[in-house]
Each structure stands twice: as C-alpha cells, then as structure tokens.
C-alpha cells in the first residue's frame, strides 16, 4: 500500500512531445544530412497545443503528478532575451496541472539546449554555468511560487556514459581494422567527415558539445558547476522549492572477478557526484534495467533473457536495487523520475509497473524517503535518434492525426495509488 500523499504520475520532455522546438540544438542536428537521426522531431506529439487534454487524461486515470521539462530554447531563444509568450505558455501548463490536482514536477534542462549556447561552446564551456543559472533564476522568479520540486538537469551523468560507449566503440573499430572483418571503415570515416563539415557550418565546430555527447572530465565539472549555480539561483528566487537533479542509474551487478569494474562503473554513474549533491533536497532516480560487469567490463544480456524494444533486458527489479543503493550514501528525498519499458505489449508494461512498484513499496516499508514514482513516459514520443519507433507511452498517439488513445496501463498506474 502506497502512502496517501505518494506522487504517482508520468514524465515527458519538451523536445520529445511538444513539437517545433525550432531554437534548439536538436532541431538543427536532426536536419543535418548525416545526423544519424531516424527522423526529425517535427510536430512531435503536438503536446504544446494539446497539454490540457493530456493533463486531463492523467487526472481522469487517477495520476496526481506530472514531470515535464520547460524548454530553455523557447524561454531564451537568443542569449539574454526571455520570451514572454513562451513564459506564459508554461505558466498555463503549471496552472492546468494545479487545476486538475496534479503536482507539476519541472525539469529545467532535458537534453536540449538553445542553439546559441552550443555555438558558445556548450557543455564544455566555462561560461555555461552562469548562462544556466541566469535561466534558472528567471524560472524561479516566474514560477517558484507554484512549484514544490525542480530538477535542474536531466541525467547529468549521460555525457560520461556516452564517452564510455564511444571509447568502447572506437576500440572495437580499431580492433576491426586489425582483423580486417567486414567493417566498411572507409564509408564510416567519410560519413564522419561529412558530419564534421555539417557541424562546422551549423555549430561552428566539428564536435558540438551538446548535452548528450561524449563529455570530458572538464565537461563533467562544468555540468556539476551548472547544477550548483542553478540550485543557488533557484533557492534565492524561491527558497521553499525542493531542488535536485536526475541521474541515469543502472542496477550495476557483477559476476566473480567483475567487482572492481562494477565499483568503477557505479563511481562514474553516481558516487563521484555525491559532493555536488550534498546540498540537494532530492535526487531523481532514473532506472530501466541492469548491467552485469565482468573482469573486462559490461557483459552481454544473459542468453534467453527477455528484451525490450530498446534492447534492454526486461528487469523491473532493478529499480528497488538502485533505490536501496543510492539511499546508503544520499540522505535527501528520492523521486523515481523515470522508470518504464519500450514495448508493444501493454499487458507486459503493466507487469513491469507492478513489479517496479512492489519494489518501491518494500523500500518504503524499510523507511526509504521515496516521495514519488513517475513512469516514463506519459505518451509514445520522439525517442531521440530512434525517432518515433519506440513505444514507452501510457497513451498511444496517432502519428497522422495526433489523436490520443489511452492504454490500459494508464489506468493500471492510476489504480496503484489505492491498491492494497
Ligand atoms: C533518458 C531520457 C528520456 C528517454 C528515456 C527512454 O533517460 O534518456 O530522460 O528522454 O526518452 O530514458 O530512453
């Protein structure tokens, strides 16, 4: 049984659902001929115009919380110029949540940045923490009175994870060169060359430091400084608001001999951020599956394991494992800000949610300070470079008409608030 004031809801991100995020870095990237995107975000789910309908569907199903992001590229399309029309738009979204008895949980930055920020050096530039704090102060001043929870950055550790994957891929490509397997290195290098030229034209550099790119140790410091500066700005504008950030956290496990690799992986994902989180009111935990470490790094998914559309192992038990591990070192509140499954089988989505929430309830029995669970995602949406092919949503969206079709899982999630 979940506490009466427990927050049960769903999450989205502006760029993935709103549509026409034309001042953002992603909007520019998606249009490059060698971008790697399956398709552009375009109108996405037209949530910008349909947010009232979507919030009403959540309320009707019994959800009492909605995590969404305010798009920096809409609020500050040019450096130092704040757009009043876009500010009013988000004021309406927050108001609509409140009118429907839904707690708005705001994320200030969910992977997308204003194009001008990336042209200035993006998430490797020493100027970014101050730029981000200025935006955070503006949001705190405009909306602080209406909010209780603000996440500064979504998945602050994603860049480090991308850097690790890039290293592993490069090493594999190098190895491929040695064994002359059927890898078309020439074609890959040409595409890389084309992409570099296109990036130079749009971003002024071959390697734009967008948020989800291979981040350096300096870039990781920049992200931590940006978080601390935004937290300070928010607290100054709205002292009552609880401030935190979210981290992408795998349930890191190991086989014998993989213990050191697992410790290093967990340090990269979580432990080394603890100092900058010391003044945070809460941590947004985002978990989708587990990672099993061997002596030489992460192991393939176990033979025969069930996998999702994203090729993650089906493993809802991982959420509770991560919550328990985080709670050992982080003393603030915990919010599950993302947990979900990309699947065409909605009954399986209900199974996933049921098992994940059983784990959360067991954690609550053990007095972990978990305040809410936000399922990813409210609706099938733009899954970044994979386009609209992944279906995480509690609501299906007709790609032609944008008509919403709630799935059984939406009502199932809402029913968990009163479940025994
Ligand atoms: C992330 C992002 C979301 C994703 C979700 C499914 O964690 O990558 O927060 O934007 O869409 O996680 O991959």
PDB file of C-alpha atoms in Angstrom, residues 92-194:
ATOM      1  CA  UNK A  92      -0.634  27.799 -18.314  1.00  0.00           C
ATOM      2  CA  UNK A  93       0.777  24.264 -18.159  1.00  0.00           C
ATOM      3  CA  UNK A  94       1.580  24.617 -14.445  1.00  0.00           C
ATOM      4  CA  UNK A  95      -1.826  26.179 -13.780  1.00  0.00           C
ATOM      5  CA  UNK A  96      -3.572  23.358 -15.673  1.00  0.00           C
ATOM      6  CA  UNK A  97      -1.765  20.791 -13.509  1.00  0.00           C
ATOM      7  CA  UNK A  98      -2.889  22.514 -10.333  1.00  0.00           C
ATOM      8  CA  UNK A  99      -6.496  22.822 -11.593  1.00  0.00           C
ATOM      9  CA  UNK A 100      -6.510  19.036 -12.100  1.00  0.00           C
ATOM     10  CA  UNK A 101      -4.985  18.217  -8.707  1.00  0.00           C
ATOM     11  CA  UNK A 102      -1.696  17.237 -10.330  1.00  0.00           C
ATOM     12  CA  UNK A 103       1.704  18.139  -8.821  1.00  0.00           C
ATOM     13  CA  UNK A 104       3.891  19.735 -11.545  1.00  0.00           C
ATOM     14  CA  UNK A 105       7.492  18.497 -11.283  1.00  0.00           C
ATOM     15  CA  UNK A 106       9.611  20.679 -13.559  1.00  0.00           C
ATOM     16  CA  UNK A 107      12.910  19.850 -15.246  1.00  0.00           C
ATOM     17  CA  UNK A 108      14.853  22.902 -16.419  1.00  0.00           C
ATOM     18  CA  UNK A 109      17.007  21.072 -18.971  1.00  0.00           C
ATOM     19  CA  UNK A 110      16.152  17.734 -20.592  1.00  0.00           C
ATOM     20  CA  UNK A 111      18.996  17.125 -23.074  1.00  0.00           C
ATOM     21  CA  UNK A 112      18.137  20.014 -25.449  1.00  0.00           C
ATOM     22  CA  UNK A 113      19.886  23.405 -25.274  1.00  0.00           C
ATOM     23  CA  UNK A 114      19.450  26.735 -27.058  1.00  0.00           C
ATOM     24  CA  UNK A 115      21.451  26.700 -30.314  1.00  0.00           C
ATOM     25  CA  UNK A 116      23.336  29.822 -29.188  1.00  0.00           C
ATOM     26  CA  UNK A 117      24.652  28.034 -26.099  1.00  0.00           C
ATOM     27  CA  UNK A 118      26.223  25.270 -28.188  1.00  0.00           C
ATOM     28  CA  UNK A 119      27.699  27.843 -30.574  1.00  0.00           C
ATOM     29  CA  UNK A 120      29.364  29.381 -27.476  1.00  0.00           C
ATOM     30  CA  UNK A 121      30.973  26.024 -26.576  1.00  0.00           C
ATOM     31  CA  UNK A 122      28.030  24.249 -24.973  1.00  0.00           C
ATOM     32  CA  UNK A 123      28.606  21.825 -22.113  1.00  0.00           C
ATOM     33  CA  UNK A 124      32.393  22.133 -22.275  1.00  0.00           C
ATOM     34  CA  UNK A 125      32.386  25.956 -21.981  1.00  0.00           C
ATOM     35  CA  UNK A 126      33.274  27.762 -18.739  1.00  0.00           C
ATOM     36  CA  UNK A 127      30.529  30.310 -19.495  1.00  0.00           C
ATOM     37  CA  UNK A 128      27.712  27.738 -19.385  1.00  0.00           C
ATOM     38  CA  UNK A 129      27.192  27.511 -15.592  1.00  0.00           C
ATOM     39  CA  UNK A 130      26.441  31.270 -15.415  1.00  0.00           C
ATOM     40  CA  UNK A 131      24.214  31.108 -18.519  1.00  0.00           C
ATOM     41  CA  UNK A 132      22.273  28.202 -16.991  1.00  0.00           C
ATOM     42  CA  UNK A 133      21.999  29.938 -13.601  1.00  0.00           C
ATOM     43  CA  UNK A 134      20.557  33.054 -15.265  1.00  0.00           C
ATOM     44  CA  UNK A 135      17.840  30.888 -16.869  1.00  0.00           C
ATOM     45  CA  UNK A 136      17.216  29.059 -13.568  1.00  0.00           C
ATOM     46  CA  UNK A 137      16.851  32.367 -11.712  1.00  0.00           C
ATOM     47  CA  UNK A 138      14.298  33.514 -14.301  1.00  0.00           C
ATOM     48  CA  UNK A 139      12.259  30.311 -13.893  1.00  0.00           C
ATOM     49  CA  UNK A 140      12.480  30.571 -10.107  1.00  0.00           C
ATOM     50  CA  UNK A 141      11.215  34.146 -10.204  1.00  0.00           C
ATOM     51  CA  UNK A 142       8.433  33.386 -12.713  1.00  0.00           C
ATOM     52  CA  UNK A 143       7.110  30.064 -11.354  1.00  0.00           C
ATOM     53  CA  UNK A 144       8.706  29.439  -7.939  1.00  0.00           C
ATOM     54  CA  UNK A 145       5.500  30.248  -6.054  1.00  0.00           C
ATOM     55  CA  UNK A 146       3.638  27.490  -7.976  1.00  0.00           C
ATOM     56  CA  UNK A 147       6.248  24.727  -7.648  1.00  0.00           C
ATOM     57  CA  UNK A 148       7.477  22.287  -4.990  1.00  0.00           C
ATOM     58  CA  UNK A 149      10.019  20.257  -6.969  1.00  0.00           C
ATOM     59  CA  UNK A 150      12.513  21.430  -9.631  1.00  0.00           C
ATOM     60  CA  UNK A 151      15.066  19.174 -11.335  1.00  0.00           C
ATOM     61  CA  UNK A 152      17.898  21.303 -12.726  1.00  0.00           C
ATOM     62  CA  UNK A 153      19.396  18.828 -15.230  1.00  0.00           C
ATOM     63  CA  UNK A 154      18.048  15.557 -16.605  1.00  0.00           C
ATOM     64  CA  UNK A 155      20.555  12.716 -16.461  1.00  0.00           C
ATOM     65  CA  UNK A 156      23.551  14.885 -15.617  1.00  0.00           C
ATOM     66  CA  UNK A 157      25.751  11.772 -15.949  1.00  0.00           C
ATOM     67  CA  UNK A 158      24.666  10.909 -19.513  1.00  0.00           C
ATOM     68  CA  UNK A 159      27.678  12.597 -21.154  1.00  0.00           C
ATOM     69  CA  UNK A 160      30.101  10.468 -19.170  1.00  0.00           C
ATOM     70  CA  UNK A 161      28.164   7.352 -20.167  1.00  0.00           C
ATOM     71  CA  UNK A 162      28.259   8.410 -23.838  1.00  0.00           C
ATOM     72  CA  UNK A 163      32.027   8.980 -23.583  1.00  0.00           C
ATOM     73  CA  UNK A 164      32.462   5.465 -22.201  1.00  0.00           C
ATOM     74  CA  UNK A 165      30.398   3.917 -25.016  1.00  0.00           C
ATOM     75  CA  UNK A 166      32.309   5.977 -27.610  1.00  0.00           C
ATOM     76  CA  UNK A 167      35.630   4.714 -26.196  1.00  0.00           C
ATOM     77  CA  UNK A 168      34.451   1.108 -26.327  1.00  0.00           C
ATOM     78  CA  UNK A 169      33.160   1.576 -29.922  1.00  0.00           C
ATOM     79  CA  UNK A 170      36.415   3.188 -31.068  1.00  0.00           C
ATOM     80  CA  UNK A 171      38.438   0.363 -29.564  1.00  0.00           C
ATOM     81  CA  UNK A 172      36.190  -2.141 -31.384  1.00  0.00           C
ATOM     82  CA  UNK A 173      36.669  -0.243 -34.667  1.00  0.00           C
ATOM     83  CA  UNK A 174      40.428  -0.230 -34.128  1.00  0.00           C
ATOM     84  CA  UNK A 175      40.320  -3.971 -33.454  1.00  0.00           C
ATOM     85  CA  UNK A 176      38.169  -4.406 -36.577  1.00  0.00           C
ATOM     86  CA  UNK A 177      40.914  -2.737 -38.570  1.00  0.00           C
ATOM     87  CA  UNK A 178      43.381  -5.358 -37.299  1.00  0.00           C
ATOM     88  CA  UNK A 179      41.268  -8.395 -38.162  1.00  0.00           C
ATOM     89  CA  UNK A 180      40.013  -6.977 -41.484  1.00  0.00           C
ATOM     90  CA  UNK A 181      36.407  -8.110 -40.708  1.00  0.00           C
ATOM     91  CA  UNK A 182      33.655  -6.782 -42.987  1.00  0.00           C
ATOM     92  CA  UNK A 183      33.671  -3.325 -41.494  1.00  0.00           C
ATOM     93  CA  UNK A 184      33.417  -0.502 -44.015  1.00  0.00           C
ATOM     94  CA  UNK A 185      35.825   1.783 -42.203  1.00  0.00           C
ATOM     95  CA  UNK A 186      36.218   3.944 -45.318  1.00  0.00           C
ATOM     96  CA  UNK A 187      32.467   4.612 -45.529  1.00  0.00           C
ATOM     97  CA  UNK A 188      32.292   5.258 -41.790  1.00  0.00           C
ATOM     98  CA  UNK A 189      35.202   7.713 -41.976  1.00  0.00           C
ATOM     99  CA  UNK A 190      33.589   9.506 -44.975  1.00  0.00           C
ATOM    100  CA  UNK A 191      30.284   9.865 -43.109  1.00  0.00           C
ATOM    101  CA  UNK A 192      32.234  11.178 -40.122  1.00  0.00           C
ATOM    102  CA  UNK A 193      33.924  13.679 -42.429  1.00  0.00           C
ATOM    103  CA  UNK A 194      30.575  14.839 -43.882  1.00  0.00           C
TER     104      UNK A 194
END
